[in-house]
Amino acid sequence: MAMVERVFSGVQPTGNLHLGNYLGAIVNFVKLQETHNCLYCVVDLHAITQPVAVWGGPAELARNTREVTAAFIASGIDPNKHIVFNQSQVYEHAELAWIFNCVARVGWLNRMTQFKDKAGKDRENASVGLYDYPVLMAADILVYRATHVPVGEDQKQHLELSRDIAQKFNNDFGESIRRHGFNDGLFFPPPEPLITGPATRVMSLRDGTKKMSKSDSSDNSRINLTDDADTIAQKIRKAKTDPEPLPSEEKGLEARPEADNLVGIYAALSGRTKSEVLREFGGGQFSSFKNSLVELCVSRLSPIASEMKRLVADPGHVDSILVDGADRARAIAAETMQATKDIVGFVSRRSVSTPLP
């Protein structure tokens, strides 16, 4: 099994994909297609780690899975050149996660801040799946022996855990790994993070100190990928700002979270830096800047919304994309999983017919 540079990333199908998902993840997925072999996964197993009220139940899960897939395609991901699939169709994710559960340490998981944030005060009532989420994430990545993962700032800690698990597996089974032909003792590569773009962390339109989120009670806090042009315009014009004009230099955005957020959104959508945006709009009032931001958002997002609407109206077509992607993903995952079993020492049909030297 030769090492291949490969990108893996996933998005949860929990509904209401918004501008933060697009700029923080999907837009970078599209760019990476030009330089890497990519697998993009709708991580439906991760979705059910939360209470049913959060992910909506079976019908909603299926609908959201198709919607995320539609968003991938509408945004420019090519499912023929790269692999688009949903996690639950490739059982090797869950199988490898169990082996990694026996490699990871409880102390490592206890340090995961996202579990503490999501579980809140009632941690005893949280699912084991939510606690163990980062181990499944490690399996998602390493079952393809992926070398790079585009992640947001909030997932860097989980990716670091994936690296720790890869390293410990390689150390624990180093002798067996070498006996199976990996002379450098490196079976699972430590995946590297890819964090790009000026707006990798998009904040709420109502509070620039909080991340844009579908769980915010105010729909005006986010721009949904399914919003029409009028709704986008209304939300941007209502976005919270401050009374000062836009600064001419990026340093002037410090301690101005709402201004920094809107400039970051414009920069990301236009493919420019914040400094370049401020050279054009610095010294001007927010009203004028917001008008330009409306035009930019509508021109970039309206075609995506229209194409998503077309795709989700044909669920059979979307499902066929997922099935084809899962078949191609499984071919890679099955090879990794069989080699992992051989390294660990599990007896299988293959190991009986071809015993270790």
PDB file of N, CA, C and O in Angstrom, residues 238-309:
ATOM      1  N   LYS A 238     -29.286  44.505   7.962  1.00  0.00           N
ATOM      2  CA  LYS A 238     -29.596  44.515   9.391  1.00  0.00           C
ATOM      3  C   LYS A 238     -28.418  44.073  10.253  1.00  0.00           C
ATOM      4  O   LYS A 238     -28.502  44.106  11.480  1.00  0.00           O
ATOM      5  N   ALA A 239     -27.335  43.644   9.628  1.00  0.00           N
ATOM      6  CA  ALA A 239     -26.193  43.139  10.383  1.00  0.00           C
ATOM      7  C   ALA A 239     -25.654  44.209  11.326  1.00  0.00           C
ATOM      8  O   ALA A 239     -25.563  45.390  10.973  1.00  0.00           O
ATOM      9  N   LYS A 240     -25.290  43.789  12.507  1.00  0.00           N
ATOM     10  CA  LYS A 240     -24.798  44.710  13.533  1.00  0.00           C
ATOM     11  C   LYS A 240     -23.459  45.307  13.105  1.00  0.00           C
ATOM     12  O   LYS A 240     -22.579  44.625  12.582  1.00  0.00           O
ATOM     13  N   THR A 241     -23.310  46.605  13.306  1.00  0.00           N
ATOM     14  CA  THR A 241     -22.046  47.288  13.047  1.00  0.00           C
ATOM     15  C   THR A 241     -21.757  48.213  14.226  1.00  0.00           C
ATOM     16  O   THR A 241     -22.346  48.074  15.300  1.00  0.00           O
ATOM     17  N   ASP A 242     -20.842  49.159  14.040  1.00  0.00           N
ATOM     18  CA  ASP A 242     -20.575  50.170  15.063  1.00  0.00           C
ATOM     19  C   ASP A 242     -20.611  51.536  14.388  1.00  0.00           C
ATOM     20  O   ASP A 242     -20.668  51.625  13.160  1.00  0.00           O
ATOM     21  N   PRO A 243     -20.583  52.625  15.150  1.00  0.00           N
ATOM     22  CA  PRO A 243     -20.787  53.951  14.548  1.00  0.00           C
ATOM     23  C   PRO A 243     -19.590  54.503  13.780  1.00  0.00           C
ATOM     24  O   PRO A 243     -19.725  55.507  13.068  1.00  0.00           O
ATOM     25  N   GLU A 244     -18.431  53.872  13.903  1.00  0.00           N
ATOM     26  CA  GLU A 244     -17.228  54.417  13.261  1.00  0.00           C
ATOM     27  C   GLU A 244     -17.145  54.002  11.794  1.00  0.00           C
ATOM     28  O   GLU A 244     -17.642  52.947  11.405  1.00  0.00           O
ATOM     29  N   PRO A 245     -16.509  54.830  10.954  1.00  0.00           N
ATOM     30  CA  PRO A 245     -16.282  54.431   9.557  1.00  0.00           C
ATOM     31  C   PRO A 245     -15.354  53.225   9.493  1.00  0.00           C
ATOM     32  O   PRO A 245     -14.655  52.900  10.464  1.00  0.00           O
ATOM     33  N   LEU A 246     -15.314  52.576   8.354  1.00  0.00           N
ATOM     34  CA  LEU A 246     -14.385  51.472   8.173  1.00  0.00           C
ATOM     35  C   LEU A 246     -12.949  51.990   8.206  1.00  0.00           C
ATOM     36  O   LEU A 246     -12.658  53.053   7.654  1.00  0.00           O
ATOM     37  N   PRO A 247     -12.041  51.277   8.847  1.00  0.00           N
ATOM     38  CA  PRO A 247     -10.649  51.728   8.875  1.00  0.00           C
ATOM     39  C   PRO A 247      -9.984  51.508   7.527  1.00  0.00           C
ATOM     40  O   PRO A 247     -10.475  50.766   6.679  1.00  0.00           O
ATOM     41  N   SER A 248      -8.849  52.140   7.329  1.00  0.00           N
ATOM     42  CA  SER A 248      -8.104  51.989   6.078  1.00  0.00           C
ATOM     43  C   SER A 248      -7.056  50.892   6.167  1.00  0.00           C
ATOM     44  O   SER A 248      -6.516  50.463   5.145  1.00  0.00           O
ATOM     45  N   GLU A 249      -6.757  50.433   7.393  1.00  0.00           N
ATOM     46  CA  GLU A 249      -5.767  49.375   7.592  1.00  0.00           C
ATOM     47  C   GLU A 249      -6.352  48.286   8.468  1.00  0.00           C
ATOM     48  O   GLU A 249      -7.246  48.527   9.303  1.00  0.00           O
ATOM     49  N   GLU A 250      -5.841  47.073   8.307  1.00  0.00           N
ATOM     50  CA  GLU A 250      -6.377  45.910   9.013  1.00  0.00           C
ATOM     51  C   GLU A 250      -6.250  46.047  10.530  1.00  0.00           C
ATOM     52  O   GLU A 250      -7.093  45.551  11.278  1.00  0.00           O
ATOM     53  N   LYS A 251      -5.216  46.744  10.991  1.00  0.00           N
ATOM     54  CA  LYS A 251      -5.032  46.930  12.432  1.00  0.00           C
ATOM     55  C   LYS A 251      -6.229  47.646  13.049  1.00  0.00           C
ATOM     56  O   LYS A 251      -6.572  47.433  14.208  1.00  0.00           O
ATOM     57  N   GLY A 252      -6.899  48.467  12.255  1.00  0.00           N
ATOM     58  CA  GLY A 252      -8.044  49.213  12.749  1.00  0.00           C
ATOM     59  C   GLY A 252      -9.266  48.358  13.016  1.00  0.00           C
ATOM     60  O   GLY A 252     -10.255  48.842  13.597  1.00  0.00           O
ATOM     61  N   LEU A 253      -9.237  47.089  12.616  1.00  0.00           N
ATOM     62  CA  LEU A 253     -10.359  46.179  12.885  1.00  0.00           C
ATOM     63  C   LEU A 253     -10.283  45.564  14.280  1.00  0.00           C
ATOM     64  O   LEU A 253     -11.238  44.944  14.731  1.00  0.00           O
ATOM     65  N   GLU A 254      -9.137  45.741  14.951  1.00  0.00           N
ATOM     66  CA  GLU A 254      -8.990  45.185  16.299  1.00  0.00           C
ATOM     67  C   GLU A 254     -10.019  45.808  17.233  1.00  0.00           C
ATOM     68  O   GLU A 254     -10.281  47.012  17.181  1.00  0.00           O
ATOM     69  N   ALA A 255     -10.601  44.994  18.073  1.00  0.00           N
ATOM     70  CA  ALA A 255     -11.640  45.412  19.029  1.00  0.00           C
ATOM     71  C   ALA A 255     -12.914  45.883  18.320  1.00  0.00           C
ATOM     72  O   ALA A 255     -13.737  46.584  18.909  1.00  0.00           O
ATOM     73  N   ARG A 256     -13.073  45.538  17.046  1.00  0.00           N
ATOM     74  CA  ARG A 256     -14.295  45.846  16.302  1.00  0.00           C
ATOM     75  C   ARG A 256     -14.783  44.555  15.629  1.00  0.00           C
ATOM     76  O   ARG A 256     -14.649  44.384  14.411  1.00  0.00           O
ATOM     77  N   PRO A 257     -15.318  43.634  16.417  1.00  0.00           N
ATOM     78  CA  PRO A 257     -15.602  42.284  15.882  1.00  0.00           C
ATOM     79  C   PRO A 257     -16.604  42.264  14.740  1.00  0.00           C
ATOM     80  O   PRO A 257     -16.447  41.481  13.802  1.00  0.00           O
ATOM     81  N   GLU A 258     -17.635  43.113  14.802  1.00  0.00           N
ATOM     82  CA  GLU A 258     -18.638  43.102  13.727  1.00  0.00           C
ATOM     83  C   GLU A 258     -18.048  43.625  12.418  1.00  0.00           C
ATOM     84  O   GLU A 258     -18.292  43.062  11.338  1.00  0.00           O
ATOM     85  N   ALA A 259     -17.253  44.693  12.507  1.00  0.00           N
ATOM     86  CA  ALA A 259     -16.595  45.220  11.310  1.00  0.00           C
ATOM     87  C   ALA A 259     -15.622  44.186  10.743  1.00  0.00           C
ATOM     88  O   ALA A 259     -15.574  43.957   9.524  1.00  0.00           O
ATOM     89  N   ASP A 260     -14.853  43.569  11.604  1.00  0.00           N
ATOM     90  CA  ASP A 260     -13.888  42.555  11.180  1.00  0.00           C
ATOM     91  C   ASP A 260     -14.592  41.398  10.485  1.00  0.00           C
ATOM     92  O   ASP A 260     -14.116  40.886   9.457  1.00  0.00           O
ATOM     93  N   ASN A 261     -15.740  41.000  11.001  1.00  0.00           N
ATOM     94  CA  ASN A 261     -16.489  39.883  10.424  1.00  0.00           C
ATOM     95  C   ASN A 261     -16.980  40.213   9.017  1.00  0.00           C
ATOM     96  O   ASN A 261     -16.806  39.427   8.078  1.00  0.00           O
ATOM     97  N   LEU A 262     -17.588  41.386   8.843  1.00  0.00           N
ATOM     98  CA  LEU A 262     -18.132  41.752   7.537  1.00  0.00           C
ATOM     99  C   LEU A 262     -17.019  41.944   6.501  1.00  0.00           C
ATOM    100  O   LEU A 262     -17.169  41.533   5.339  1.00  0.00           O
ATOM    101  N   VAL A 263     -15.919  42.530   6.914  1.00  0.00           N
ATOM    102  CA  VAL A 263     -14.784  42.691   5.999  1.00  0.00           C
ATOM    103  C   VAL A 263     -14.215  41.325   5.626  1.00  0.00           C
ATOM    104  O   VAL A 263     -13.867  41.065   4.463  1.00  0.00           O
ATOM    105  N   GLY A 264     -14.148  40.421   6.607  1.00  0.00           N
ATOM    106  CA  GLY A 264     -13.651  39.068   6.345  1.00  0.00           C
ATOM    107  C   GLY A 264     -14.542  38.322   5.375  1.00  0.00           C
ATOM    108  O   GLY A 264     -14.056  37.583   4.507  1.00  0.00           O
ATOM    109  N   ILE A 265     -15.853  38.487   5.506  1.00  0.00           N
ATOM    110  CA  ILE A 265     -16.797  37.839   4.590  1.00  0.00           C
ATOM    111  C   ILE A 265     -16.592  38.374   3.174  1.00  0.00           C
ATOM    112  O   ILE A 265     -16.529  37.600   2.208  1.00  0.00           O
ATOM    113  N   TYR A 266     -16.487  39.709   3.049  1.00  0.00           N
ATOM    114  CA  TYR A 266     -16.274  40.298   1.723  1.00  0.00           C
ATOM    115  C   TYR A 266     -14.967  39.784   1.117  1.00  0.00           C
ATOM    116  O   TYR A 266     -14.917  39.427  -0.069  1.00  0.00           O
ATOM    117  N   ALA A 267     -13.918  39.749   1.940  1.00  0.00           N
ATOM    118  CA  ALA A 267     -12.613  39.302   1.448  1.00  0.00           C
ATOM    119  C   ALA A 267     -12.679  37.864   0.945  1.00  0.00           C
ATOM    120  O   ALA A 267     -12.177  37.538  -0.138  1.00  0.00           O
ATOM    121  N   ALA A 268     -13.317  36.999   1.722  1.00  0.00           N
ATOM    122  CA  ALA A 268     -13.379  35.583   1.348  1.00  0.00           C
ATOM    123  C   ALA A 268     -14.201  35.366   0.088  1.00  0.00           C
ATOM    124  O   ALA A 268     -13.823  34.590  -0.791  1.00  0.00           O
ATOM    125  N   LEU A 269     -15.329  36.066  -0.016  1.00  0.00           N
ATOM    126  CA  LEU A 269     -16.192  35.892  -1.188  1.00  0.00           C
ATOM    127  C   LEU A 269     -15.569  36.468  -2.462  1.00  0.00           C
ATOM    128  O   LEU A 269     -15.844  36.000  -3.569  1.00  0.00           O
ATOM    129  N   SER A 270     -14.733  37.483  -2.303  1.00  0.00           N
ATOM    130  CA  SER A 270     -14.129  38.134  -3.466  1.00  0.00           C
ATOM    131  C   SER A 270     -12.745  37.595  -3.795  1.00  0.00           C
ATOM    132  O   SER A 270     -12.147  38.005  -4.800  1.00  0.00           O
ATOM    133  N   GLY A 271     -12.218  36.706  -2.937  1.00  0.00           N
ATOM    134  CA  GLY A 271     -10.891  36.166  -3.169  1.00  0.00           C
ATOM    135  C   GLY A 271      -9.783  37.166  -2.938  1.00  0.00           C
ATOM    136  O   GLY A 271      -8.717  37.091  -3.556  1.00  0.00           O
ATOM    137  N   ARG A 272     -10.026  38.115  -2.025  1.00  0.00           N
ATOM    138  CA  ARG A 272      -9.044  39.146  -1.722  1.00  0.00           C
ATOM    139  C   ARG A 272      -8.666  39.068  -0.250  1.00  0.00           C
ATOM    140  O   ARG A 272      -9.256  38.321   0.522  1.00  0.00           O
ATOM    141  N   THR A 273      -7.672  39.861   0.148  1.00  0.00           N
ATOM    142  CA  THR A 273      -7.309  39.948   1.552  1.00  0.00           C
ATOM    143  C   THR A 273      -8.114  41.065   2.216  1.00  0.00           C
ATOM    144  O   THR A 273      -8.666  41.944   1.535  1.00  0.00           O
ATOM    145  N   LYS A 274      -8.162  41.043   3.531  1.00  0.00           N
ATOM    146  CA  LYS A 274      -8.835  42.116   4.251  1.00  0.00           C
ATOM    147  C   LYS A 274      -8.182  43.463   3.966  1.00  0.00           C
ATOM    148  O   LYS A 274      -8.865  44.481   3.828  1.00  0.00           O
ATOM    149  N   SER A 275      -6.854  43.470   3.863  1.00  0.00           N
ATOM    150  CA  SER A 275      -6.146  44.727   3.583  1.00  0.00           C
ATOM    151  C   SER A 275      -6.564  45.308   2.245  1.00  0.00           C
ATOM    152  O   SER A 275      -6.758  46.526   2.102  1.00  0.00           O
ATOM    153  N   GLU A 276      -6.721  44.435   1.252  1.00  0.00           N
ATOM    154  CA  GLU A 276      -7.142  44.899  -0.062  1.00  0.00           C
ATOM    155  C   GLU A 276      -8.557  45.467  -0.032  1.00  0.00           C
ATOM    156  O   GLU A 276      -8.852  46.482  -0.674  1.00  0.00           O
ATOM    157  N   VAL A 277      -9.430  44.828   0.727  1.00  0.00           N
ATOM    158  CA  VAL A 277     -10.807  45.312   0.859  1.00  0.00           C
ATOM    159  C   VAL A 277     -10.824  46.682   1.527  1.00  0.00           C
ATOM    160  O   VAL A 277     -11.533  47.600   1.090  1.00  0.00           O
ATOM    161  N   LEU A 278     -10.006  46.834   2.556  1.00  0.00           N
ATOM    162  CA  LEU A 278      -9.987  48.105   3.287  1.00  0.00           C
ATOM    163  C   LEU A 278      -9.370  49.238   2.465  1.00  0.00           C
ATOM    164  O   LEU A 278      -9.726  50.402   2.655  1.00  0.00           O
ATOM    165  N   ARG A 279      -8.457  48.900   1.571  1.00  0.00           N
ATOM    166  CA  ARG A 279      -7.903  49.941   0.703  1.00  0.00           C
ATOM    167  C   ARG A 279      -8.989  50.517  -0.202  1.00  0.00           C
ATOM    168  O   ARG A 279      -8.946  51.685  -0.583  1.00  0.00           O
ATOM    169  N   GLU A 280      -9.976  49.687  -0.534  1.00  0.00           N
ATOM    170  CA  GLU A 280     -11.072  50.166  -1.382  1.00  0.00           C
ATOM    171  C   GLU A 280     -12.148  50.870  -0.572  1.00  0.00           C
ATOM    172  O   GLU A 280     -12.668  51.918  -0.997  1.00  0.00           O
ATOM    173  N   PHE A 281     -12.498  50.325   0.600  1.00  0.00           N
ATOM    174  CA  PHE A 281     -13.655  50.843   1.339  1.00  0.00           C
ATOM    175  C   PHE A 281     -13.288  51.628   2.592  1.00  0.00           C
ATOM    176  O   PHE A 281     -14.167  52.196   3.238  1.00  0.00           O
ATOM    177  N   GLY A 282     -11.993  51.667   2.960  1.00  0.00           N
ATOM    178  CA  GLY A 282     -11.588  52.353   4.177  1.00  0.00           C
ATOM    179  C   GLY A 282     -11.980  53.820   4.186  1.00  0.00           C
ATOM    180  O   GLY A 282     -11.869  54.507   3.172  1.00  0.00           O
ATOM    181  N   GLY A 283     -12.472  54.286   5.337  1.00  0.00           N
ATOM    182  CA  GLY A 283     -12.911  55.668   5.480  1.00  0.00           C
ATOM    183  C   GLY A 283     -14.368  55.879   5.115  1.00  0.00           C
ATOM    184  O   GLY A 283     -14.946  56.923   5.426  1.00  0.00           O
ATOM    185  N   GLY A 284     -14.978  54.867   4.479  1.00  0.00           N
ATOM    186  CA  GLY A 284     -16.377  54.998   4.087  1.00  0.00           C
ATOM    187  C   GLY A 284     -17.331  54.513   5.165  1.00  0.00           C
ATOM    188  O   GLY A 284     -16.931  53.883   6.145  1.00  0.00           O
ATOM    189  N   GLN A 285     -18.602  54.806   4.971  1.00  0.00           N
ATOM    190  CA  GLN A 285     -19.619  54.395   5.932  1.00  0.00           C
ATOM    191  C   GLN A 285     -20.064  52.950   5.651  1.00  0.00           C
ATOM    192  O   GLN A 285     -19.956  52.449   4.545  1.00  0.00           O
ATOM    193  N   PHE A 286     -20.597  52.342   6.702  1.00  0.00           N
ATOM    194  CA  PHE A 286     -21.035  50.953   6.567  1.00  0.00           C
ATOM    195  C   PHE A 286     -22.172  50.799   5.559  1.00  0.00           C
ATOM    196  O   PHE A 286     -22.294  49.760   4.912  1.00  0.00           O
ATOM    197  N   SER A 287     -23.012  51.802   5.434  1.00  0.00           N
ATOM    198  CA  SER A 287     -24.156  51.680   4.523  1.00  0.00           C
ATOM    199  C   SER A 287     -23.699  51.418   3.094  1.00  0.00           C
ATOM    200  O   SER A 287     -24.243  50.560   2.387  1.00  0.00           O
ATOM    201  N   SER A 288     -22.684  52.140   2.662  1.00  0.00           N
ATOM    202  CA  SER A 288     -22.163  51.943   1.312  1.00  0.00           C
ATOM    203  C   SER A 288     -21.482  50.587   1.186  1.00  0.00           C
ATOM    204  O   SER A 288     -21.657  49.874   0.185  1.00  0.00           O
ATOM    205  N   PHE A 289     -20.695  50.227   2.190  1.00  0.00           N
ATOM    206  CA  PHE A 289     -20.009  48.936   2.166  1.00  0.00           C
ATOM    207  C   PHE A 289     -21.018  47.799   2.146  1.00  0.00           C
ATOM    208  O   PHE A 289     -20.846  46.807   1.415  1.00  0.00           O
ATOM    209  N   LYS A 290     -22.078  47.912   2.932  1.00  0.00           N
ATOM    210  CA  LYS A 290     -23.084  46.853   2.973  1.00  0.00           C
ATOM    211  C   LYS A 290     -23.769  46.679   1.621  1.00  0.00           C
ATOM    212  O   LYS A 290     -24.094  45.556   1.223  1.00  0.00           O
ATOM    213  N   ASN A 291     -23.998  47.769   0.910  1.00  0.00           N
ATOM    214  CA  ASN A 291     -24.595  47.651  -0.421  1.00  0.00           C
ATOM    215  C   ASN A 291     -23.703  46.821  -1.347  1.00  0.00           C
ATOM    216  O   ASN A 291     -24.192  45.975  -2.107  1.00  0.00           O
ATOM    217  N   SER A 292     -22.395  47.065  -1.273  1.00  0.00           N
ATOM    218  CA  SER A 292     -21.461  46.281  -2.094  1.00  0.00           C
ATOM    219  C   SER A 292     -21.413  44.831  -1.640  1.00  0.00           C
ATOM    220  O   SER A 292     -21.307  43.911  -2.465  1.00  0.00           O
ATOM    221  N   LEU A 293     -21.507  44.632  -0.321  1.00  0.00           N
ATOM    222  CA  LEU A 293     -21.496  43.266   0.210  1.00  0.00           C
ATOM    223  C   LEU A 293     -22.753  42.510  -0.211  1.00  0.00           C
ATOM    224  O   LEU A 293     -22.689  41.315  -0.527  1.00  0.00           O
ATOM    225  N   VAL A 294     -23.880  43.183  -0.244  1.00  0.00           N
ATOM    226  CA  VAL A 294     -25.124  42.564  -0.714  1.00  0.00           C
ATOM    227  C   VAL A 294     -24.954  42.080  -2.147  1.00  0.00           C
ATOM    228  O   VAL A 294     -25.275  40.932  -2.485  1.00  0.00           O
ATOM    229  N   GLU A 295     -24.450  42.957  -3.009  1.00  0.00           N
ATOM    230  CA  GLU A 295     -24.266  42.599  -4.419  1.00  0.00           C
ATOM    231  C   GLU A 295     -23.354  41.386  -4.564  1.00  0.00           C
ATOM    232  O   GLU A 295     -23.621  40.476  -5.359  1.00  0.00           O
ATOM    233  N   LEU A 296     -22.280  41.374  -3.782  1.00  0.00           N
ATOM    234  CA  LEU A 296     -21.316  40.279  -3.870  1.00  0.00           C
ATOM    235  C   LEU A 296     -21.931  38.976  -3.373  1.00  0.00           C
ATOM    236  O   LEU A 296     -21.804  37.927  -4.023  1.00  0.00           O
ATOM    237  N   CYS A 297     -22.603  39.035  -2.221  1.00  0.00           N
ATOM    238  CA  CYS A 297     -23.210  37.828  -1.651  1.00  0.00           C
ATOM    239  C   CYS A 297     -24.268  37.250  -2.587  1.00  0.00           C
ATOM    240  O   CYS A 297     -24.318  36.034  -2.804  1.00  0.00           O
ATOM    241  N   VAL A 298     -25.099  38.106  -3.124  1.00  0.00           N
ATOM    242  CA  VAL A 298     -26.168  37.628  -4.014  1.00  0.00           C
ATOM    243  C   VAL A 298     -25.567  37.001  -5.275  1.00  0.00           C
ATOM    244  O   VAL A 298     -26.011  35.929  -5.717  1.00  0.00           O
ATOM    245  N   SER A 299     -24.545  37.630  -5.834  1.00  0.00           N
ATOM    246  CA  SER A 299     -23.955  37.097  -7.066  1.00  0.00           C
ATOM    247  C   SER A 299     -23.282  35.754  -6.831  1.00  0.00           C
ATOM    248  O   SER A 299     -23.281  34.884  -7.719  1.00  0.00           O
ATOM    249  N   ARG A 300     -22.695  35.547  -5.626  1.00  0.00           N
ATOM    250  CA  ARG A 300     -22.004  34.301  -5.344  1.00  0.00           C
ATOM    251  C   ARG A 300     -22.940  33.205  -4.837  1.00  0.00           C
ATOM    252  O   ARG A 300     -22.754  32.029  -5.174  1.00  0.00           O
ATOM    253  N   LEU A 301     -23.944  33.574  -4.031  1.00  0.00           N
ATOM    254  CA  LEU A 301     -24.734  32.559  -3.347  1.00  0.00           C
ATOM    255  C   LEU A 301     -26.036  32.197  -4.044  1.00  0.00           C
ATOM    256  O   LEU A 301     -26.518  31.064  -3.902  1.00  0.00           O
ATOM    257  N   SER A 302     -26.630  33.136  -4.782  1.00  0.00           N
ATOM    258  CA  SER A 302     -27.914  32.834  -5.430  1.00  0.00           C
ATOM    259  C   SER A 302     -27.824  31.655  -6.401  1.00  0.00           C
ATOM    260  O   SER A 302     -28.718  30.797  -6.412  1.00  0.00           O
ATOM    261  N   PRO A 303     -26.780  31.568  -7.234  1.00  0.00           N
ATOM    262  CA  PRO A 303     -26.687  30.394  -8.113  1.00  0.00           C
ATOM    263  C   PRO A 303     -26.577  29.081  -7.346  1.00  0.00           C
ATOM    264  O   PRO A 303     -27.102  28.048  -7.786  1.00  0.00           O
ATOM    265  N   ILE A 304     -25.906  29.114  -6.194  1.00  0.00           N
ATOM    266  CA  ILE A 304     -25.791  27.905  -5.374  1.00  0.00           C
ATOM    267  C   ILE A 304     -27.151  27.501  -4.839  1.00  0.00           C
ATOM    268  O   ILE A 304     -27.542  26.324  -4.876  1.00  0.00           O
ATOM    269  N   ALA A 305     -27.903  28.483  -4.351  1.00  0.00           N
ATOM    270  CA  ALA A 305     -29.243  28.199  -3.819  1.00  0.00           C
ATOM    271  C   ALA A 305     -30.148  27.609  -4.899  1.00  0.00           C
ATOM    272  O   ALA A 305     -30.891  26.648  -4.658  1.00  0.00           O
ATOM    273  N   SER A 306     -30.073  28.158  -6.100  1.00  0.00           N
ATOM    274  CA  SER A 306     -30.908  27.665  -7.194  1.00  0.00           C
ATOM    275  C   SER A 306     -30.551  26.233  -7.570  1.00  0.00           C
ATOM    276  O   SER A 306     -31.426  25.393  -7.789  1.00  0.00           O
ATOM    277  N   GLU A 307     -29.246  25.954  -7.647  1.00  0.00           N
ATOM    278  CA  GLU A 307     -28.815  24.605  -8.011  1.00  0.00           C
ATOM    279  C   GLU A 307     -29.130  23.604  -6.900  1.00  0.00           C
ATOM    280  O   GLU A 307     -29.513  22.450  -7.173  1.00  0.00           O
ATOM    281  N   MET A 308     -28.992  24.009  -5.647  1.00  0.00           N
ATOM    282  CA  MET A 308     -29.367  23.127  -4.538  1.00  0.00           C
ATOM    283  C   MET A 308     -30.847  22.764  -4.615  1.00  0.00           C
ATOM    284  O   MET A 308     -31.235  21.608  -4.414  1.00  0.00           O
ATOM    285  N   LYS A 309     -31.670  23.764  -4.906  1.00  0.00           N
ATOM    286  CA  LYS A 309     -33.108  23.521  -5.018  1.00  0.00           C
ATOM    287  C   LYS A 309     -33.405  22.516  -6.116  1.00  0.00           C
ATOM    288  O   LYS A 309     -34.244  21.613  -5.953  1.00  0.00           O
TER     289      LYS A 309
END
